[in-house]
Coordinates of C-alpha atoms in Angstrom, one line a residue:
Chain L
M1488 CA 0.0 0.0 0.0
A1489 CA 1.2 3.5 -0.8
P1490 CA 1.9 5.3 2.5
R1491 CA 2.0 8.7 0.7
R1492 CA -0.1 10.6 3.2
V1493 CA 1.7 13.7 4.5
E1494 CA 1.2 14.2 8.3
V1495 CA 1.4 17.9 8.9
S1496 CA 3.1 19.1 12.1
E1497 CA 5.1 22.2 13.1
T1498 CA 8.3 20.6 11.8
T1499 CA 6.9 19.8 8.3
R1500 CA 8.3 22.0 5.5
P1501 CA 5.3 22.1 3.2
V1502 CA 5.4 23.0 -0.5
L1503 CA 2.9 22.7 -3.3
P1504 CA 3.7 19.8 -5.6
R1505 CA 4.2 20.7 -9.3
H1506 CA 0.7 19.6 -10.1
A1507 CA -1.0 22.0 -7.6
R1508 CA -0.6 25.5 -8.8
L1509 CA -1.5 28.6 -7.0
K1510 CA -2.6 31.2 -9.5
F1511 CA -4.4 34.5 -9.5
D1512 CA -7.5 34.2 -11.8
E1513 CA -7.7 37.5 -13.6
T1514 CA -11.1 36.9 -15.1
R1515 CA -12.8 36.2 -11.7
Q1516 CA -10.4 38.3 -9.6
R1517 CA -9.6 35.7 -7.0
W1518 CA -6.9 33.2 -6.1
V1519 CA -7.3 29.6 -7.2
I1520 CA -5.4 26.3 -6.7
L1521 CA -5.3 24.4 -10.0
A1522 CA -5.1 20.6 -9.4
P1523 CA -5.8 17.5 -11.5
E1524 CA -9.3 18.1 -12.9
R1525 CA -10.1 20.3 -9.9
V1526 CA -10.1 24.0 -9.1
L1527 CA -10.0 25.0 -5.4
A1528 CA -10.8 28.4 -4.1
P1529 CA -8.6 29.2 -1.1
D1530 CA -9.7 32.1 1.2
E1531 CA -7.4 35.1 1.8
I1532 CA -5.6 33.6 4.8
A1533 CA -5.1 30.3 3.1
V1534 CA -3.5 32.1 0.2
E1535 CA -1.2 33.9 2.6
I1536 CA -0.2 30.6 4.2
L1537 CA 0.4 29.0 0.8
Q1538 CA 2.6 31.8 -0.4
L1539 CA 4.8 31.1 2.6
C1540 CA 5.0 27.4 1.7
D1541 CA 8.3 27.7 -0.1
G1542 CA 9.8 24.4 0.9
A1543 CA 12.4 26.2 3.1
R1544 CA 10.1 27.4 6.0
A1545 CA 8.8 24.9 8.4
V1546 CA 5.2 25.2 9.6
A1547 CA 6.5 26.6 12.9
D1548 CA 8.2 29.5 10.9
I1549 CA 5.0 30.2 9.0
V1550 CA 3.0 30.3 12.2
D1551 CA 5.6 32.7 13.7
V1552 CA 5.3 35.0 10.7
L1553 CA 1.5 35.1 10.9
A1554 CA 1.3 35.4 14.7
A1555 CA 3.6 38.5 14.5
K1556 CA 1.8 40.0 11.6
Y1557 CA -1.7 39.7 13.2
A1558 CA -0.5 40.0 16.8
A1559 CA -2.6 37.0 17.5
D1560 CA -2.4 33.9 19.8
R1561 CA 0.3 31.6 18.5
G1562 CA -1.4 28.4 19.7
E1563 CA -4.6 29.2 18.0
I1564 CA -3.0 30.2 14.7
G1565 CA -0.8 27.1 14.8
A1566 CA -3.8 24.8 15.1
D1567 CA -5.6 26.6 12.2
V1568 CA -2.5 26.5 9.9
V1569 CA -1.9 22.8 10.6
A1570 CA -5.6 22.0 10.0
M1571 CA -5.7 23.9 6.7
L1572 CA -2.5 22.3 5.4
Q1573 CA -3.6 18.8 6.5
D1574 CA -6.9 19.3 4.6
L1575 CA -4.9 20.2 1.5
A1576 CA -2.5 17.2 2.1
D1577 CA -5.4 14.8 2.4
K1578 CA -6.7 15.9 -1.0
G1579 CA -3.2 15.2 -2.4
F1580 CA -2.2 18.8 -3.1
L1581 CA 0.5 19.3 -0.5
A1582 CA 4.0 17.8 -0.5
E1583 CA 6.9 17.8 2.0
A1584 CA 10.2 19.4 0.9
K1585 CA 13.0 16.9 0.7
E1586 CA 16.0 17.1 3.0
K1587 CA 17.9 19.6 0.8
T1588 CA 16.3 22.9 0.4
P1589 CA 16.8 25.2 -2.6
Chain J
M259 CA -8.5 34.3 12.3
S260 CA -10.0 31.0 13.2
E261 CA -11.8 30.5 9.9
L262 CA -9.2 29.2 7.6
H263 CA -10.5 27.1 4.8
L264 CA -10.5 25.9 1.3
D265 CA -13.8 25.7 -0.4
D266 CA -14.9 22.2 -1.1
T267 CA -13.0 20.7 -4.0
T268 CA -14.9 21.0 -7.2
R269 CA -14.6 18.9 -10.3
A270 CA -13.4 21.5 -12.8
G271 CA -15.4 20.2 -15.7
E272 CA -18.6 19.7 -13.8
T273 CA -19.2 22.4 -11.3
A274 CA -18.6 25.9 -10.2
A275 CA -18.5 27.9 -13.4
A276 CA -17.6 31.2 -12.0
S277 CA -19.5 34.2 -12.9
A278 CA -17.2 35.9 -15.3
Q279 CA -18.0 39.1 -17.2
P280 CA -21.7 39.7 -17.4
S281 CA -22.9 38.6 -20.8
V282 CA -25.5 40.1 -23.1
A283 CA -28.4 37.8 -22.7
Q284 CA -27.6 35.5 -19.8
S285 CA -25.1 35.4 -17.1
Y286 CA -23.5 32.1 -17.8
G287 CA -19.8 32.5 -16.9
I288 CA -17.2 30.8 -19.0
P289 CA -16.4 27.3 -17.6
L290 CA -13.3 26.7 -15.6
A291 CA -12.3 23.7 -17.7
V292 CA -12.8 22.7 -21.3
L293 CA -12.5 19.3 -23.0
L294 CA -10.6 19.3 -26.2
E295 CA -11.2 16.2 -28.4
V296 CA -8.2 16.9 -30.6
T297 CA -8.8 13.8 -32.8
H298 CA -11.2 10.9 -33.2
R299 CA -8.4 8.6 -34.3
C300 CA -7.7 5.9 -31.7
P301 CA -6.0 2.5 -31.8
L302 CA -8.6 1.1 -29.3
Q303 CA -12.1 0.1 -30.2
C304 CA -14.0 0.3 -26.9
P305 CA -17.7 -0.5 -27.4
Y306 CA -18.8 2.3 -25.0
C307 CA -16.7 5.0 -26.7
S308 CA -18.1 8.5 -25.9
N309 CA -17.3 9.8 -29.4
P310 CA -20.2 10.1 -31.9
L311 CA -21.1 7.2 -34.1
E312 CA -20.1 9.3 -37.1
L313 CA -16.4 10.0 -36.4
E314 CA -14.6 12.9 -37.8
R315 CA -11.8 12.0 -40.2
A316 CA -8.1 13.1 -39.9
G317 CA -8.6 15.5 -42.8
A318 CA -11.3 17.4 -41.0
E319 CA -9.2 18.1 -37.9
L320 CA -8.1 21.5 -36.9
T321 CA -4.5 22.3 -37.8
T322 CA -1.8 22.9 -35.3
D323 CA -2.1 26.7 -35.7
E324 CA -5.9 26.5 -35.3
W325 CA -5.6 24.5 -32.1
K326 CA -3.0 27.0 -30.8
H327 CA -5.4 29.8 -31.6
V328 CA -8.2 28.0 -29.7
L329 CA -5.9 27.6 -26.7
S330 CA -4.9 31.2 -26.6
E331 CA -8.6 32.3 -26.9
L332 CA -9.6 29.9 -24.1
A333 CA -7.0 31.3 -21.8
S334 CA -7.9 34.9 -22.6
I335 CA -11.6 34.4 -21.8
G336 CA -11.0 32.9 -18.4
V337 CA -10.7 29.1 -18.9
L338 CA -8.2 27.7 -16.4
Q339 CA -7.8 24.1 -17.4
V340 CA -7.9 22.1 -20.6
H341 CA -8.2 18.3 -21.0
F342 CA -6.5 16.9 -24.1
S343 CA -8.7 14.0 -25.1
G344 CA -10.0 12.3 -28.2
G345 CA -10.1 9.7 -29.7
E346 CA -6.5 9.2 -28.6
P347 CA -4.9 12.6 -28.3
T348 CA -1.4 11.2 -28.6
A349 CA -2.3 10.2 -32.2
R350 CA -1.7 13.9 -33.0
K351 CA 1.9 14.3 -33.9
D352 CA 1.8 17.9 -32.6
L353 CA 0.6 17.1 -29.1
V354 CA 3.8 18.2 -27.4
E355 CA 3.7 21.5 -29.3
L356 CA 0.0 22.0 -28.3
V357 CA 0.7 21.3 -24.6
Q358 CA 3.7 23.7 -24.7
H359 CA 1.5 26.4 -26.1
A360 CA -1.2 25.7 -23.5
T361 CA 1.4 26.1 -20.8
D362 CA 2.8 29.2 -22.4
V363 CA -0.6 30.9 -22.3
G364 CA -1.1 29.9 -18.7
L365 CA -3.5 26.9 -19.0
Y366 CA -3.3 23.9 -16.6
T367 CA -3.2 20.8 -18.8
N368 CA -4.6 17.3 -18.3
L369 CA -3.9 14.4 -20.7
I370 CA -6.7 11.8 -21.0
T371 CA -5.2 8.9 -22.8
S372 CA -5.4 5.2 -23.6
A373 CA -1.6 5.3 -23.2
V374 CA -0.9 2.6 -25.8
L375 CA 0.9 4.9 -28.3
L376 CA 3.2 6.6 -25.8
T377 CA 6.9 6.1 -25.5
R378 CA 8.8 7.1 -22.4
E379 CA 10.6 9.8 -24.4
R380 CA 7.3 11.3 -25.6
L381 CA 5.8 11.3 -22.1
A382 CA 9.0 13.0 -20.8
A383 CA 8.7 15.6 -23.6
L384 CA 5.0 16.2 -22.5
A385 CA 6.1 16.7 -18.9
D386 CA 8.8 19.1 -20.0
A387 CA 6.2 21.0 -22.0
G388 CA 4.3 21.6 -18.7
L389 CA 1.8 18.7 -18.7
A390 CA 0.3 18.7 -15.2
H391 CA -1.6 15.5 -15.0
V392 CA -2.1 12.2 -16.8
Q393 CA -5.3 10.1 -16.8
I394 CA -5.0 6.6 -18.2
S395 CA -8.0 4.5 -19.1
F396 CA -8.1 0.9 -18.0
Q397 CA -10.6 -1.7 -19.4
G398 CA -10.0 -4.1 -16.5
S399 CA -7.3 -5.4 -14.1
E400 CA -6.2 -8.4 -16.2
P401 CA -5.2 -8.6 -19.9
Q402 CA -7.7 -11.2 -21.0
I403 CA -10.7 -9.1 -20.4
A404 CA -9.1 -5.7 -20.8
D405 CA -7.6 -6.4 -24.2
R406 CA -10.9 -7.9 -25.4
V407 CA -12.9 -4.9 -24.3
G408 CA -10.4 -2.4 -25.9
G409 CA -10.1 -4.6 -29.0
F410 CA -6.3 -4.1 -28.8
A411 CA -3.9 -7.0 -28.1
G412 CA -1.2 -6.1 -25.6
G413 CA -2.9 -2.9 -24.5
H414 CA -3.3 -3.7 -20.8
A415 CA 0.4 -4.5 -20.3
K416 CA 1.4 -1.3 -22.1
K417 CA -0.9 0.8 -20.0
L418 CA 0.7 -0.6 -16.8
E419 CA 4.1 0.4 -18.2
V420 CA 3.0 3.9 -19.1
A421 CA 1.4 4.3 -15.6
R422 CA 4.8 3.5 -14.0
W423 CA 6.6 6.0 -16.3
T424 CA 4.0 8.6 -15.3
R425 CA 4.9 8.3 -11.6
E426 CA 8.6 8.0 -12.3
L427 CA 8.4 11.4 -14.1
D428 CA 6.6 12.7 -10.9
L429 CA 3.4 13.4 -12.8
P430 CA 0.1 12.8 -10.9
L431 CA -1.8 9.8 -12.2
T432 CA -5.5 9.2 -12.5
V433 CA -6.7 5.7 -13.3
N434 CA -10.0 5.8 -15.2
A435 CA -11.9 2.5 -15.1
V436 CA -15.1 2.3 -17.2
M437 CA -17.3 -0.3 -15.6
H438 CA -20.0 -2.6 -17.1
R439 CA -21.5 -6.0 -16.7
Q440 CA -18.5 -7.8 -18.1
N441 CA -15.9 -6.3 -15.8
L442 CA -17.6 -5.2 -12.6
H443 CA -16.5 -8.4 -10.9
L444 CA -12.9 -7.0 -11.2
L445 CA -13.6 -3.8 -9.3
P446 CA -11.8 -4.8 -6.1
D447 CA -8.7 -5.8 -8.2
I448 CA -8.9 -2.5 -10.1
I449 CA -8.8 -0.6 -6.8
E450 CA -5.8 -2.5 -5.7
M451 CA -4.2 -2.0 -9.1
A452 CA -4.7 1.8 -8.8
V453 CA -3.0 1.8 -5.3
A454 CA -0.1 -0.4 -6.5
L455 CA 0.4 2.0 -9.5
D456 CA 0.6 4.8 -6.9
A457 CA -2.3 6.6 -8.6
D458 CA -3.6 9.7 -6.9
R459 CA -7.1 9.3 -8.1
L460 CA -9.4 6.6 -9.4
E461 CA -12.5 7.2 -11.5
V462 CA -15.0 4.4 -11.3
A463 CA -17.3 5.3 -14.1
N464 CA -20.2 3.2 -15.0
V465 CA -21.0 3.3 -18.7
Q466 CA -23.5 6.0 -19.7
Y467 CA -25.6 4.9 -22.6
Y468 CA -25.4 7.1 -25.6
G469 CA -23.9 6.6 -29.0
W470 CA -21.6 3.6 -29.1
A471 CA -22.6 2.5 -25.6
L472 CA -26.3 2.6 -26.5
K473 CA -25.6 0.3 -29.5
N474 CA -23.8 -2.0 -27.1
R475 CA -26.3 -1.7 -24.2
A476 CA -27.3 -5.3 -24.1
A477 CA -23.7 -6.4 -23.8
L478 CA -22.8 -3.9 -21.2
M479 CA -25.8 -3.3 -18.9
P480 CA -25.0 -4.5 -15.4
T481 CA -27.5 -6.2 -13.1
L482 CA -29.0 -4.3 -10.2
Q483 CA -27.2 -6.6 -7.8
Q484 CA -23.8 -5.8 -9.5
I485 CA -24.5 -2.1 -9.0
E486 CA -25.4 -2.5 -5.4
D487 CA -22.2 -4.4 -4.8
C488 CA -20.2 -1.9 -6.8
T489 CA -21.5 1.0 -4.7
A490 CA -20.7 -0.8 -1.4
I491 CA -17.2 -1.7 -2.6
V492 CA -16.5 1.9 -3.7
E493 CA -17.8 3.4 -0.4
A494 CA -15.7 1.0 1.7
A495 CA -12.6 1.8 -0.4
Q496 CA -13.2 5.5 -0.1
Q497 CA -13.2 5.2 3.6
R498 CA -10.2 2.9 3.8
L499 CA -8.0 4.9 1.3
K500 CA -8.6 8.4 2.5
G501 CA -5.5 10.5 1.9
V502 CA -4.0 7.7 -0.3
L503 CA -6.4 7.4 -3.2
T504 CA -9.3 9.6 -4.1
I505 CA -12.1 7.7 -5.7
D506 CA -14.7 9.4 -7.9
Y507 CA -17.8 7.4 -8.6
V508 CA -20.2 7.6 -11.5
V509 CA -23.3 5.5 -11.1
P510 CA -25.4 4.2 -14.0
D511 CA -28.5 6.2 -14.0
Y512 CA -30.8 3.5 -15.5
Y513 CA -31.1 2.1 -12.0
A514 CA -31.5 5.5 -10.2
L515 CA -34.7 7.2 -9.1
R516 CA -33.4 10.7 -9.7
P517 CA -31.7 11.7 -12.9
K518 CA -28.2 13.2 -12.9
K519 CA -27.6 16.9 -13.2
C520 CA -26.0 16.3 -16.6
M521 CA -23.1 18.6 -17.3
G522 CA -24.2 20.7 -14.4
G523 CA -27.0 21.9 -16.6
W524 CA -26.9 22.3 -20.4
G525 CA -24.7 25.2 -21.5
S526 CA -24.1 26.1 -17.9
Q527 CA -20.7 24.8 -16.8
F528 CA -19.2 22.8 -19.6
F529 CA -18.4 22.7 -23.3
N530 CA -16.1 20.6 -25.5
I531 CA -14.5 21.2 -28.8
S532 CA -14.6 18.4 -31.5
P533 CA -11.6 17.5 -33.7
S534 CA -13.0 19.7 -36.5
G535 CA -13.6 22.6 -34.1
K536 CA -17.3 22.2 -33.3
V537 CA -18.2 23.7 -30.0
L538 CA -20.6 21.3 -28.2
P539 CA -22.6 21.6 -24.9
C540 CA -21.6 18.0 -24.1
H541 CA -19.6 15.3 -25.9
A542 CA -22.7 13.4 -26.8
A543 CA -24.6 16.5 -28.0
E544 CA -24.4 15.5 -31.7
T545 CA -26.5 12.4 -31.0
I546 CA -29.4 14.9 -30.8
T547 CA -30.1 15.0 -34.5
G548 CA -31.4 18.1 -36.3
R549 CA -29.3 20.5 -34.3
E550 CA -26.5 22.7 -35.7
F551 CA -23.4 23.2 -33.8
P552 CA -21.1 26.1 -34.6
S553 CA -17.4 25.8 -35.2
V554 CA -14.4 27.8 -33.9
R555 CA -13.8 28.4 -37.6
D556 CA -17.0 30.5 -37.8
A557 CA -17.1 32.6 -34.7
S558 CA -15.2 33.4 -31.5
I559 CA -15.6 30.9 -28.7
A560 CA -17.0 33.5 -26.3
Q561 CA -19.6 34.5 -28.9
I562 CA -20.6 30.9 -29.4
W563 CA -20.9 30.2 -25.7
R564 CA -23.0 33.3 -25.2
E565 CA -25.2 33.4 -28.3
A566 CA -25.3 30.1 -30.1
E567 CA -28.8 28.6 -30.4
A568 CA -27.4 25.2 -29.6
F569 CA -26.3 26.5 -26.2
N570 CA -29.3 28.6 -25.4
R571 CA -31.8 25.9 -26.4
Y572 CA -31.9 24.0 -23.1
R573 CA -30.4 26.6 -20.7
G574 CA -32.4 27.4 -17.6
T575 CA -35.9 25.9 -17.2
G576 CA -38.0 27.7 -19.7
W577 CA -37.8 24.9 -22.3
M578 CA -39.2 22.3 -20.0
Q579 CA -42.5 20.4 -20.4
E580 CA -44.4 18.3 -17.8
P581 CA -43.6 16.7 -15.5
C582 CA -40.4 18.8 -15.3
A583 CA -42.0 22.2 -15.6
S584 CA -43.8 22.0 -12.3
C585 CA -41.3 19.8 -10.5
A586 CA -39.7 20.9 -7.3
F587 CA -36.4 19.4 -8.4
K588 CA -36.2 21.3 -11.7
E589 CA -33.4 23.6 -10.7
I590 CA -31.6 20.7 -8.9
D591 CA -31.2 18.3 -11.8
F592 CA -32.6 20.3 -14.8
G593 CA -34.6 17.3 -15.9
G594 CA -31.6 15.0 -16.3
C595 CA -29.7 14.4 -19.6
R596 CA -30.9 15.9 -22.9
C597 CA -29.0 13.3 -24.9
Q598 CA -30.5 10.5 -23.0
A599 CA -34.0 12.0 -23.2
F600 CA -33.6 12.2 -27.0
A601 CA -32.1 8.7 -27.3
L602 CA -34.9 7.1 -25.4
T603 CA -38.0 9.3 -26.2
G604 CA -37.1 11.0 -29.5
D605 CA -37.6 14.4 -27.8
A606 CA -34.6 16.1 -26.3
A607 CA -36.9 18.4 -24.2
A608 CA -38.6 15.4 -22.6
T609 CA -37.9 14.3 -19.0
D610 CA -34.9 12.0 -18.9
P611 CA -36.4 8.5 -18.4
A612 CA -33.8 7.9 -15.7
C613 CA -36.2 10.0 -13.6
A614 CA -38.8 8.1 -11.7
L615 CA -41.3 10.8 -12.6
S616 CA -40.9 10.1 -16.3
P617 CA -43.8 8.0 -17.7
L618 CA -41.1 5.8 -19.4
H619 CA -39.1 5.2 -16.3
E620 CA -40.6 1.8 -15.4
R621 CA -40.2 0.5 -19.0
I622 CA -36.5 1.6 -19.1
F623 CA -35.8 0.0 -15.8
K624 CA -37.3 -3.3 -17.0
T625 CA -35.4 -3.1 -20.2
A626 CA -32.2 -2.7 -18.3
E627 CA -33.0 -5.6 -16.0
S628 CA -33.9 -7.9 -18.9
E629 CA -30.8 -6.9 -21.0
A630 CA -28.6 -7.5 -18.0
E631 CA -30.0 -11.0 -17.5
T632 CA -30.3 -12.1 -21.1
G633 CA -28.3 -9.8 -23.4
S634 CA -25.5 -11.3 -25.5
D635 CA -21.9 -10.5 -24.4
R636 CA -20.9 -9.9 -28.0
F637 CA -19.6 -6.3 -28.7
L638 CA -20.0 -4.0 -31.6
Y639 CA -16.5 -2.5 -31.8
R640 CA -16.1 1.3 -32.4
N641 CA -14.4 2.2 -35.6
F642 CA -14.5 4.5 -38.6
A643 CA -16.5 1.9 -40.6
G644 CA -19.6 2.3 -38.4
G645 CA -18.6 -0.6 -36.1
T646 CA -17.6 -4.2 -36.4
V647 CA -19.3 -7.1 -34.6
E648 CA -17.0 -9.1 -32.4
G649 CA -15.9 -12.3 -34.0
A650 CA -17.5 -11.4 -37.3

């Protein structure tokens, strides 16, 4: 059986796989994630998180950035970020960066 | 900020056409995804092929430049994804060039292929050209049945090989399995095959009966028991394989009580382009005889989508007759499938007989049951000669 499921935690360094593309849809003036035969509509915060998923940052770093920016509770933000990324991973549209970072 | 979320995943071809620029008569936004049937040529002869009975010949196909123009126009009017399909799209010598052009204009590209014509080099070239996703059709999980259904010796083994190359090239893989009476018993094995091939997605698609499939209905129609087993197997696998394999399931509507919301509503969320450039509200639309379908050679795609009679004919609910017109579900399922209504009643504006409220429903259900029990297993193979009877 293929154990490909990504388990998202604060140490995960998430990145979109090449087949999941974050793109601004000019016609409809909104962000979308293009995936195999699917189009997802991430909300503003999800877009902000995904733009930080560069394969170098760990989830913990992303949470730090957002907690500082919004002067919000780190624990609460952390849980939300992990949940959102896990949802994306379960749909097959999130990968983990390999050991070497760009 | 406790409300982070992604909207539910939507099948790009079937749902969620966004409201693009307001149009003249009606506000039907351009679909997110478009199916391009770049050729009707195909080495396989599947008896349920979704192409029309009257196939378009190579000489009628759009040229490379015409397809490139189509791709540019699609991107400019707001289409986000294209599906290169057919026939067998890899039968076009210019496929790599077309995929490259689609990538250059910002389109996300899916390849829907039988895989039997691909070499590893060509698949790698397609990946380099920006191809984002490969969908391979399988006719079964073992060569005896699969090669017989496809009418192509050695096809199944080749498909397995190309599926492996797909994953080696780090492309996501969808296994498409078209199911019918003669292969439904293989479903558990097909699910295991998809997992073993490291597929991301499996489409379990029961045959829909138009065109070639309608001609082969007696050889393909499953029993009610088979369908009930199939649904149970799929639901259990969906649960078990969450996060490993996504399974999309299409049920055969002859055994349903409610008709399907075909194409998300006619002219609402979907169109496809035929090899010669005809713009069609669904890939079976030409089975409705007496309708004219405009070509990309005659007008802009945006204009066709907005204004063509073929698209406006069954949009909304104004065209409906009883029992649809006064039905509480009319905006839910739009009366089912126009092509099926035409095929089974002779009137494309009739209620799809898959609906329990259709006066023909009972008869259709009985026909299905009786064909499933007593129909011959012999196929009529799909080809340019109007079909060839198996073993003839």
